[in-house]
CSV table of C-alpha atoms and ligand atoms in Angstrom, one decimal:
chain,number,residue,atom,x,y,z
A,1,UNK,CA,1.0,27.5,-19.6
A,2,UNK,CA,-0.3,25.1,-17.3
A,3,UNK,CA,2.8,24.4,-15.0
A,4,UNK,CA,3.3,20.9,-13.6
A,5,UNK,CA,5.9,19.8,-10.8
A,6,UNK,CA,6.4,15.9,-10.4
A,7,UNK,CA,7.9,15.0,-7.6
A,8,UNK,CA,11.6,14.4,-7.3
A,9,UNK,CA,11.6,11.3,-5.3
A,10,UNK,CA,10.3,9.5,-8.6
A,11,UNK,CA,13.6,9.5,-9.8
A,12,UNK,CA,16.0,6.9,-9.6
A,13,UNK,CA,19.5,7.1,-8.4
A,14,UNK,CA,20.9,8.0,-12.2
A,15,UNK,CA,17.8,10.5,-12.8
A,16,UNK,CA,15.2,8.9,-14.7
A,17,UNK,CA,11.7,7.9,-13.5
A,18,UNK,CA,11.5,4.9,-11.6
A,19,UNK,CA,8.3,4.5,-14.2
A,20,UNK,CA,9.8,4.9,-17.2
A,21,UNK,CA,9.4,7.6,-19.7
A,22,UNK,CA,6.4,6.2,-22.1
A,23,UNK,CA,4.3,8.1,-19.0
A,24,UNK,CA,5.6,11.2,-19.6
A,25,UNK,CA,4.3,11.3,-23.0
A,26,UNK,CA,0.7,12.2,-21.6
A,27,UNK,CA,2.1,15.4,-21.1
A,28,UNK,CA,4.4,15.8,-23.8
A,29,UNK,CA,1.1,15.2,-26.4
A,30,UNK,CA,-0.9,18.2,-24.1
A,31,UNK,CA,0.5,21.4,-25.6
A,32,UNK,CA,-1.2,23.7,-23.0
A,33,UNK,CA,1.5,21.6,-20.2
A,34,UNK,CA,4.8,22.3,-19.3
A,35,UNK,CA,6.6,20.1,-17.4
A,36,UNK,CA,9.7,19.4,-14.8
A,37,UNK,CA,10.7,17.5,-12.2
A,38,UNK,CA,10.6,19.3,-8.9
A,39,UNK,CA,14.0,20.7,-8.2
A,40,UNK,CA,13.9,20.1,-4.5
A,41,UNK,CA,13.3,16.6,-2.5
A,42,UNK,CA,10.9,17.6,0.1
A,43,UNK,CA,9.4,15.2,3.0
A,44,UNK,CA,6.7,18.1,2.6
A,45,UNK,CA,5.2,20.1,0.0
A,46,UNK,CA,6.3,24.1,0.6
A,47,UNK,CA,4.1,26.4,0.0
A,48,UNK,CA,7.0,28.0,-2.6
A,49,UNK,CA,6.0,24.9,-5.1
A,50,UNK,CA,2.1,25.5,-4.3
A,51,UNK,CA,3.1,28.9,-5.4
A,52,UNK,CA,5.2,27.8,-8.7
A,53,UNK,CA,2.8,25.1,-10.2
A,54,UNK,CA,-0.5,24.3,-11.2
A,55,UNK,CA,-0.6,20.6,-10.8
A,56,UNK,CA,1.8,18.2,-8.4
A,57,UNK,CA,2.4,15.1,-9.4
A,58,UNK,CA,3.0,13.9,-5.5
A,59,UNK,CA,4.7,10.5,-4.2
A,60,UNK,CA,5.8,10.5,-0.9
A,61,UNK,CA,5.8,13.9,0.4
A,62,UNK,CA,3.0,15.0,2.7
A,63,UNK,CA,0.7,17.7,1.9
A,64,UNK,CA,-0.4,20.0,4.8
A,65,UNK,CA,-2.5,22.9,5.6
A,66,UNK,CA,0.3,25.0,5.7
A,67,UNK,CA,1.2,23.4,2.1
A,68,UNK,CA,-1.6,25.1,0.4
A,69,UNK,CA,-1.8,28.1,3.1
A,70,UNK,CA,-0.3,31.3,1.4
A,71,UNK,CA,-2.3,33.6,-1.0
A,72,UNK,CA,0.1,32.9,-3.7
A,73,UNK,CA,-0.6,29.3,-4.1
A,74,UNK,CA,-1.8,28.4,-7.6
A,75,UNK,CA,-2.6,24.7,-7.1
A,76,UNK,CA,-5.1,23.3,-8.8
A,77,UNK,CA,-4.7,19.5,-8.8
A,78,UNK,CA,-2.2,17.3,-6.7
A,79,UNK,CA,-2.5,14.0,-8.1
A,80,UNK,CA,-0.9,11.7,-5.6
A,81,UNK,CA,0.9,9.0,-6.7
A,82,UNK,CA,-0.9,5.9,-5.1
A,83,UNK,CA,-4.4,5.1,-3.7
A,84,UNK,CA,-3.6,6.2,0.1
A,85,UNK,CA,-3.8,9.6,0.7
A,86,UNK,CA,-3.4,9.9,4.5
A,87,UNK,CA,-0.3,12.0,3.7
A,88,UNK,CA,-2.3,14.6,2.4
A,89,UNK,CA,-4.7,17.1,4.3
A,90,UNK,CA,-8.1,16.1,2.4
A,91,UNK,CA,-9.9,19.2,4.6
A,92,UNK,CA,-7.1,21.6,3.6
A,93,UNK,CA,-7.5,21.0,-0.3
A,94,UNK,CA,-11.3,21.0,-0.1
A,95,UNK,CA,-11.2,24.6,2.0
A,96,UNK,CA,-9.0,25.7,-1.4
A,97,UNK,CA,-10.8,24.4,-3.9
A,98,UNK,CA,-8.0,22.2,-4.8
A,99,UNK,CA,-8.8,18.8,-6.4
A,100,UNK,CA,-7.2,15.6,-4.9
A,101,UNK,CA,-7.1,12.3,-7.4
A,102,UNK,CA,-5.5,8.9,-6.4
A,103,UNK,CA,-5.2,5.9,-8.8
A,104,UNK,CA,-6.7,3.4,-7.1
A,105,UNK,CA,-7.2,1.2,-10.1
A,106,UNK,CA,-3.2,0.9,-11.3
A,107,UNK,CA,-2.4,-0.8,-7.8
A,108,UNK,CA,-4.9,-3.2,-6.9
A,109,UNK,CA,-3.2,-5.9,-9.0
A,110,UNK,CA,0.5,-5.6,-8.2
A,111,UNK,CA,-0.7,-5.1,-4.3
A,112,UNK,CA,-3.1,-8.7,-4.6
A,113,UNK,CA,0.0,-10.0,-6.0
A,114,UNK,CA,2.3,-8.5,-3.4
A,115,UNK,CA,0.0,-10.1,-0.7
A,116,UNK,CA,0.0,-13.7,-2.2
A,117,UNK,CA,4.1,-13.2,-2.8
A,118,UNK,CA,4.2,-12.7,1.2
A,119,UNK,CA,1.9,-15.9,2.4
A,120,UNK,CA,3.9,-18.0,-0.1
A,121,UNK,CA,7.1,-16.8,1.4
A,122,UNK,CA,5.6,-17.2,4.7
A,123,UNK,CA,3.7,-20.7,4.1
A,124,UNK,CA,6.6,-22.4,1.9
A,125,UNK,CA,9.5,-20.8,4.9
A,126,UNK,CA,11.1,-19.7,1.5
A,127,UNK,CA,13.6,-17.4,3.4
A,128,UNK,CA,14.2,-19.9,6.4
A,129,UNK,CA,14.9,-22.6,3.5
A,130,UNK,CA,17.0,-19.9,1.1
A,131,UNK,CA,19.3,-19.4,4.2
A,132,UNK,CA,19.7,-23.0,4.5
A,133,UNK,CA,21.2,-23.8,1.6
A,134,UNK,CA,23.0,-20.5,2.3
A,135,UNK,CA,24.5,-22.6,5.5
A,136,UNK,CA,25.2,-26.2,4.2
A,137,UNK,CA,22.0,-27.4,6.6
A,138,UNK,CA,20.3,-29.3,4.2
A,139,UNK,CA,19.7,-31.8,6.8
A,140,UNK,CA,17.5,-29.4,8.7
A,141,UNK,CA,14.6,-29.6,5.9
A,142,UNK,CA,13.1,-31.7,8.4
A,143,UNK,CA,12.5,-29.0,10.8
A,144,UNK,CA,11.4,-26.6,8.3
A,145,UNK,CA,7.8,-28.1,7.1
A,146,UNK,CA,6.0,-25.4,4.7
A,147,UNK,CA,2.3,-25.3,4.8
A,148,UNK,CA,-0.2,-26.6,2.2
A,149,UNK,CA,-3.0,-23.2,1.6
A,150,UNK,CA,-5.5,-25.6,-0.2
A,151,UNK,CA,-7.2,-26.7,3.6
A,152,UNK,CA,-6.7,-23.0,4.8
A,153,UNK,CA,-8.3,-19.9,5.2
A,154,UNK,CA,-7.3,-16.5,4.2
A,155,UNK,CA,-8.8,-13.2,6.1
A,156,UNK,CA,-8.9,-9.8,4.6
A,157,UNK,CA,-9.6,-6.9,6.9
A,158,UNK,CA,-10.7,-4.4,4.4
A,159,UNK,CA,-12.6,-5.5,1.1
A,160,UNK,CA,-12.3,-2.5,-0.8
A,161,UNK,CA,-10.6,-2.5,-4.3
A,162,UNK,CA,-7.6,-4.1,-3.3
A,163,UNK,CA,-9.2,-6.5,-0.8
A,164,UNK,CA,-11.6,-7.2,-3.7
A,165,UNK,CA,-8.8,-8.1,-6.5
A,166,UNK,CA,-7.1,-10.5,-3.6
A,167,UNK,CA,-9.9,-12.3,-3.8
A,168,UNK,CA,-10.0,-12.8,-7.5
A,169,UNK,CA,-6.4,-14.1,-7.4
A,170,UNK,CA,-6.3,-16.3,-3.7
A,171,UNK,CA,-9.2,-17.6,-5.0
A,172,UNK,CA,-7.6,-20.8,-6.2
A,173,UNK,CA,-5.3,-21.4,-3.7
A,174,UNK,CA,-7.2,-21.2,-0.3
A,175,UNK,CA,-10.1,-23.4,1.0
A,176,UNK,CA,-12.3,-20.3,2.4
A,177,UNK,CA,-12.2,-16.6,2.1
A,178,UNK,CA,-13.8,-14.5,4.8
A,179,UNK,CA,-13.7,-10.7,5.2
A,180,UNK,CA,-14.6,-8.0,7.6
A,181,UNK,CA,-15.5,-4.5,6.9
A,182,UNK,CA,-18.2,-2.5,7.9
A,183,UNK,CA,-19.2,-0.7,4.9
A,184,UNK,CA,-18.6,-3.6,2.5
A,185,UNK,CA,-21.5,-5.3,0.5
A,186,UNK,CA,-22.1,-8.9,1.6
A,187,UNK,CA,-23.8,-10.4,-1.1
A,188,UNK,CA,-21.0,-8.3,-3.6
A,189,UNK,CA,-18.3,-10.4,-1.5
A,190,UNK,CA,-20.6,-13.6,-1.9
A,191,UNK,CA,-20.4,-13.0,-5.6
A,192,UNK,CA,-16.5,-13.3,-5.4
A,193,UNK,CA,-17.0,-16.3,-3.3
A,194,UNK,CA,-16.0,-14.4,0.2
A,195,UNK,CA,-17.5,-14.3,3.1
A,196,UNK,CA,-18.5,-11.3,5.1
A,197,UNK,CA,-18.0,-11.4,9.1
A,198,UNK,CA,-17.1,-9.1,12.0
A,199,UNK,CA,-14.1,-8.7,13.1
A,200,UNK,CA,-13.3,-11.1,15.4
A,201,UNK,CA,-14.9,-13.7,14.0
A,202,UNK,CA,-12.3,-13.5,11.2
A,203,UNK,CA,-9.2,-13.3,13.3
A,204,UNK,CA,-10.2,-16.8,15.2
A,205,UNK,CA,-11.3,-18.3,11.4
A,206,UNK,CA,-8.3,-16.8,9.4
A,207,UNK,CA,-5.1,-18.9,8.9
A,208,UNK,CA,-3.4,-16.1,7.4
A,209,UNK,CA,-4.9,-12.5,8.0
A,210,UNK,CA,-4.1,-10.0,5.6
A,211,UNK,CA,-5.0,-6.4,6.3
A,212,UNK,CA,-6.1,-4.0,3.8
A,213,UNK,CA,-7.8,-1.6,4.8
A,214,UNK,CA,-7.4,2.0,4.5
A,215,UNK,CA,-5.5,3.9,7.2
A,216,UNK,CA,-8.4,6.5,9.1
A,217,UNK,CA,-8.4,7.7,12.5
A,218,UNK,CA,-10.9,5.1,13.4
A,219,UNK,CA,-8.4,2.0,11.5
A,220,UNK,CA,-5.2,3.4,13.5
A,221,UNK,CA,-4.3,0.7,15.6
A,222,UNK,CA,-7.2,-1.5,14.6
A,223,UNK,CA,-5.0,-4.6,15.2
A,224,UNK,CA,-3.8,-4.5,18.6
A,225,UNK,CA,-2.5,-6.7,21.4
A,226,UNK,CA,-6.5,-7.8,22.1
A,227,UNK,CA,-7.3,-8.5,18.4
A,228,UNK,CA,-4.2,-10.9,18.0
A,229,UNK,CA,-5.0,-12.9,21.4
A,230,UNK,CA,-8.3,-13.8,19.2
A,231,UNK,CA,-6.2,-15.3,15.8
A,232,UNK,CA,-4.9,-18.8,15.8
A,233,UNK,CA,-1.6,-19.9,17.4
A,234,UNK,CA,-0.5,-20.8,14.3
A,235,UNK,CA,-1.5,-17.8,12.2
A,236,UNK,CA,0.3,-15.6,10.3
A,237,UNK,CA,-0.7,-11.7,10.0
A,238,UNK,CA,0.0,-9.8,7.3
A,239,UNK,CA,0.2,-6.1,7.0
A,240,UNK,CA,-0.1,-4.6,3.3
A,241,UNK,CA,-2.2,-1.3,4.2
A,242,UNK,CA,-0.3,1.3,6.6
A,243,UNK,CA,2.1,0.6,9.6
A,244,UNK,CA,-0.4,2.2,11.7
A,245,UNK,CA,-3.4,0.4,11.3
A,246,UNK,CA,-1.4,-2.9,13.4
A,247,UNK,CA,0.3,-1.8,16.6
A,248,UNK,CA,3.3,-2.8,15.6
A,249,UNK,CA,4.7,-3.2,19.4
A,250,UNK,CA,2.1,-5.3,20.1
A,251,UNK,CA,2.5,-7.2,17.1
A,252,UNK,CA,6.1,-7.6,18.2
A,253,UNK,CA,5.2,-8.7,21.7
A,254,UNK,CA,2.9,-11.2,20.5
A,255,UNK,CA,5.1,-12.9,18.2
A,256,UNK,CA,8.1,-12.5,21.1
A,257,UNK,CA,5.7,-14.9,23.1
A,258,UNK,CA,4.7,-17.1,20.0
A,259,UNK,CA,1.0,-15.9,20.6
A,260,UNK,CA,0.9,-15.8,16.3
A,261,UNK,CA,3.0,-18.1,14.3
A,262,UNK,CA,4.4,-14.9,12.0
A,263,UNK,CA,3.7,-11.9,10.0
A,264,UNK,CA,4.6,-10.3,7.0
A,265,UNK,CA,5.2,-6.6,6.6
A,266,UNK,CA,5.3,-4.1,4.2
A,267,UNK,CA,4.5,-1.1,5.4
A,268,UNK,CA,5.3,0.1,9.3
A,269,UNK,CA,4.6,2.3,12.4
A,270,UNK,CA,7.4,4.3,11.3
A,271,UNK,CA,8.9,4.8,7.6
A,272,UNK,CA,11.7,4.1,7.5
A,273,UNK,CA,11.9,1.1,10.1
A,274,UNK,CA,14.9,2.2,13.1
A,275,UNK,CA,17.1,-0.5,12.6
A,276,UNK,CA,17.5,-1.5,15.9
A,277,UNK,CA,13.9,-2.3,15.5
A,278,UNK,CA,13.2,-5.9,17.5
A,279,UNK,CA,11.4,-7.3,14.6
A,280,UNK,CA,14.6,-7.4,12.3
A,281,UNK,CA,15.9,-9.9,14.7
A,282,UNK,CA,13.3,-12.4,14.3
A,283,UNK,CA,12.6,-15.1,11.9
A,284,UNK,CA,9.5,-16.0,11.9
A,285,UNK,CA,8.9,-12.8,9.9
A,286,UNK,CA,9.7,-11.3,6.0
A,287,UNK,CA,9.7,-7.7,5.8
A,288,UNK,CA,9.3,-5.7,2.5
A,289,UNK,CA,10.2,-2.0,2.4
A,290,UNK,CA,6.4,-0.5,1.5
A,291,UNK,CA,7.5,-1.7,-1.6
A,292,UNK,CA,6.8,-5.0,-2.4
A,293,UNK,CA,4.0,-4.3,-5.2
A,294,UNK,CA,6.4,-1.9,-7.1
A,295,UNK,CA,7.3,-3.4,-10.4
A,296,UNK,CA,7.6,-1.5,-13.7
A,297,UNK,CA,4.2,-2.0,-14.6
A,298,UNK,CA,2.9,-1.2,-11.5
A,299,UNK,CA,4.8,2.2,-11.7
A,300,UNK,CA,4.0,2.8,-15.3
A,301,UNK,CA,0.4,2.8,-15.1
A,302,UNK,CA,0.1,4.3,-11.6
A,303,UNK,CA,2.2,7.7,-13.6
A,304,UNK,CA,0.1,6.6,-16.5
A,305,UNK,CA,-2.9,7.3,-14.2
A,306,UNK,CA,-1.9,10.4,-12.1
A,307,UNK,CA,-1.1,11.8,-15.4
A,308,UNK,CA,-3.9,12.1,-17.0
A,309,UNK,CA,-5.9,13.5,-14.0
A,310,UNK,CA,-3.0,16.6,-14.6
A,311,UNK,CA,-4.3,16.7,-18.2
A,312,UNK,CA,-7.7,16.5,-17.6
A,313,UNK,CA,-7.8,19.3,-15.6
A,314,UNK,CA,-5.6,21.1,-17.8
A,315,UNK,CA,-8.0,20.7,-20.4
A,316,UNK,CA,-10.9,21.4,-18.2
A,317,UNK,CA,-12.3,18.0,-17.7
A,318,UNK,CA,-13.1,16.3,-14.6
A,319,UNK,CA,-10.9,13.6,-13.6
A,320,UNK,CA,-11.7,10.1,-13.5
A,321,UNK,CA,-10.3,9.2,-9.4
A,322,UNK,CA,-11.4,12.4,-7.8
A,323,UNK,CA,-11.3,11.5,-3.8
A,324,UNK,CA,-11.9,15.5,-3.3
A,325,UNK,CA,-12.9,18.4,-4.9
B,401,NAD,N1,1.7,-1.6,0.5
B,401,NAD,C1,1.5,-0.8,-0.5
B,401,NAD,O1,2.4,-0.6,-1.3
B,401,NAD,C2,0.1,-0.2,-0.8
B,401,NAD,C3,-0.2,0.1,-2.1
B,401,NAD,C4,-1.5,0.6,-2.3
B,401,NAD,C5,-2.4,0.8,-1.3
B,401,NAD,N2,-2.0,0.5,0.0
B,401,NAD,C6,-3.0,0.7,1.1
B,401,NAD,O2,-4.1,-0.1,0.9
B,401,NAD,C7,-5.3,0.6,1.3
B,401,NAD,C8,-6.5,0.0,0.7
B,401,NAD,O3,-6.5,0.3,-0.7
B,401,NAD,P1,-7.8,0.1,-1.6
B,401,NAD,O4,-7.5,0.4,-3.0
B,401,NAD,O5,-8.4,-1.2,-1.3
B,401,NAD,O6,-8.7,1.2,-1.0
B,401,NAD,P2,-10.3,1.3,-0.9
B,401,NAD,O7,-10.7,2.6,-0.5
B,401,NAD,O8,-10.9,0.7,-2.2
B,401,NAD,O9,-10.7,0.2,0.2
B,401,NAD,C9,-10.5,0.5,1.6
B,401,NAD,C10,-11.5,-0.4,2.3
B,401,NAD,O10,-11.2,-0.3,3.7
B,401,NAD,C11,-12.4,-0.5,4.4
B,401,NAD,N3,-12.5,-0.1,5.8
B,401,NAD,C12,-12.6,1.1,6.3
B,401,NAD,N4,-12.6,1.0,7.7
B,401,NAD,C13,-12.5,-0.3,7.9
B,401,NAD,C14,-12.4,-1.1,9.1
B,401,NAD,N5,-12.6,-0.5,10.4
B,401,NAD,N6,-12.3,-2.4,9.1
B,401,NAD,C15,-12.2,-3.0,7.9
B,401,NAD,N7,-12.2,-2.4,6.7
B,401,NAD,C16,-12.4,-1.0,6.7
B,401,NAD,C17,-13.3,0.4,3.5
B,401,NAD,O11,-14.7,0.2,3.7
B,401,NAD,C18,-12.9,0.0,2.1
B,401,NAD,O12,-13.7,-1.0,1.6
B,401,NAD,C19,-4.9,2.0,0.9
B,401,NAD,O13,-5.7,3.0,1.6
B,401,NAD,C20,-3.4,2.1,1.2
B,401,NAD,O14,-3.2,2.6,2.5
B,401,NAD,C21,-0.8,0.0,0.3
């Protein structure tokens, strides 16, 4: 049999899959498969699992060298759950021969809509206004002015397939969209009706910067206290991509000394947040638990996807979102 593990932190709380079953019927129709969720929650994979299964369905736990390191280790596919995959040791599954998919098509709409969710939380002050009414203090409306996106600019720092789907949907909402990333095609953005410039260019045109990009050694800390000095005063930052790629004390600092007029995040240096983290404090912020793009379709067809990478190398075909192997 072809033994697949899926990982135990896609439970919920009373022990189903946070994606519902209709995924799991991929493998229920593959006879050659049998299935089970991991019995232990790891923050990594241990080489014991790489040693029990053939396939891992992977969510958040990492997957290191020393993962796939022992003799016994019988992986043949980890199929993370996700497009990112700088949890998992790309140059460790390569050296094994063991194939690495993502499913980078499930997220790209629930993330778009996840981004435009923040900057209309952020523009229309939907939290200050929520607490509010909360507080009796209707009379302070006045003092609470949202702003209008149809004279703005939205900036996307990565225009890959998720910068590329915010497009499509901010499209009708925002005067001009501009983008910066080095290996994008301009006249593909153009298409889309986007704009390609460096860098800094885009953080002193952007009203609301959205970064998207993936997380690489050469991304980590991309947005620092320098590239925030060049965005508007009254700007907003958004991070949807990975903690790391904004340096997040920076980020604070600036927003301490009113250098930006807010941020959104959703993902963070550190996973979870500390609590005594100085950002929790302020209000010019929302904050979303790297989870703000997780609805049940979302989750259904990211399974739906990782899935059927597990059965096509079960049944000895290449999968369609290979990133290695
Ligand atoms: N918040 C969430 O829940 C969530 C969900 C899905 C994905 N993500 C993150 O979003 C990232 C992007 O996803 P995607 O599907 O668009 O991936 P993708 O691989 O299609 O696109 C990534 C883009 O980043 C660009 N890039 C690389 N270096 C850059 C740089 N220095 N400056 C600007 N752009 C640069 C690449 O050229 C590419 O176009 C993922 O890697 C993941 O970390 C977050």
């Amino acid at each position: 049999m072809f033994k697949v593990g899926i990982s135990r932190d896609l439970l919920n709380a009373s022990g189903a899959p946070i994606f519902g079953t209709p995924a799991l019927k991929i493998l229920d129709a593959c006879p050659a498969v049998a299935w089970e969720f991991t019995p232990e929650l790891v923050a990594e994979v241990s080489p014991d699992m790489a040693a029990r299964y053939d396939a891992l369905h992977v969510n958040l736990a990492r997957v290191t060298r020393a993962s796939v390191g022992r003799a016994d280790c019988r992986l043949k596919i980890i199929a993370r759950n996700g497009v990112g995959f700088d949890s998992v040791d790309v140059e460790a599954l390569r050296a094994r021969g063991i194939l690495l998919t993502n499913t980078p098509l499930a997220v790209r709409r629930p993330v778009a809509v996840a981004t435009l969710t923040m900057i209309f939380a952020l523009a229309g002050r939907l939290f200050q206004k929520d607490r509010l009414v909360r507080q009796g203090r209707w009379d302070a409306r006045n003092d609470h002015m949202g702003q209008g996106l149809t004279g703005r600019t939205i900036g996307l720092v990565g225009a890959g397939g998720i910068g590329q789907e915010i497009m499509r949907v901010a499209r009708p909402f925002f005067r001009r969209m501009v983008a910066a990333d080095p290996y994008a095609d301009g006249a593909v953005l153009q298409a889309r009706g986007c704009e390609l410039m460096p860098l800094d260019q885009l953080l002193s045109t952007s009203d609301f910067v959205v970064v998207c990009c993936e997380l690489t050694p050469d991304t980590r800390h991309l947005i620092g206290a320098g590239q925030i000095a060049k965005m508007q005063p009254g700007a907003y930052l958004i991070n949807m991509a990975r903690g790391p790629v904004v340096d997040e004390a920076a980020l604070i600092s600036a927003l301490d000394g009113k250098v930006i007029a807010g941020a959104g995040l959703d993902v963070f240096e550190q996973e979870p947040t500390p609590v005594d983290n100085p950002i929790l404090k302020m209000d010019n912020v929302v904050l979303t638990p790297h989870a703000l793009c997780w609805t049940d379709e979302c989750f259904h067809d990211i399974a739906a996807s990782a899935l059927q990478s597990i059965v096509d190398v079960a049944q000895g075909r290449r999968p369609v979102y290979v990133v290695t192997g």
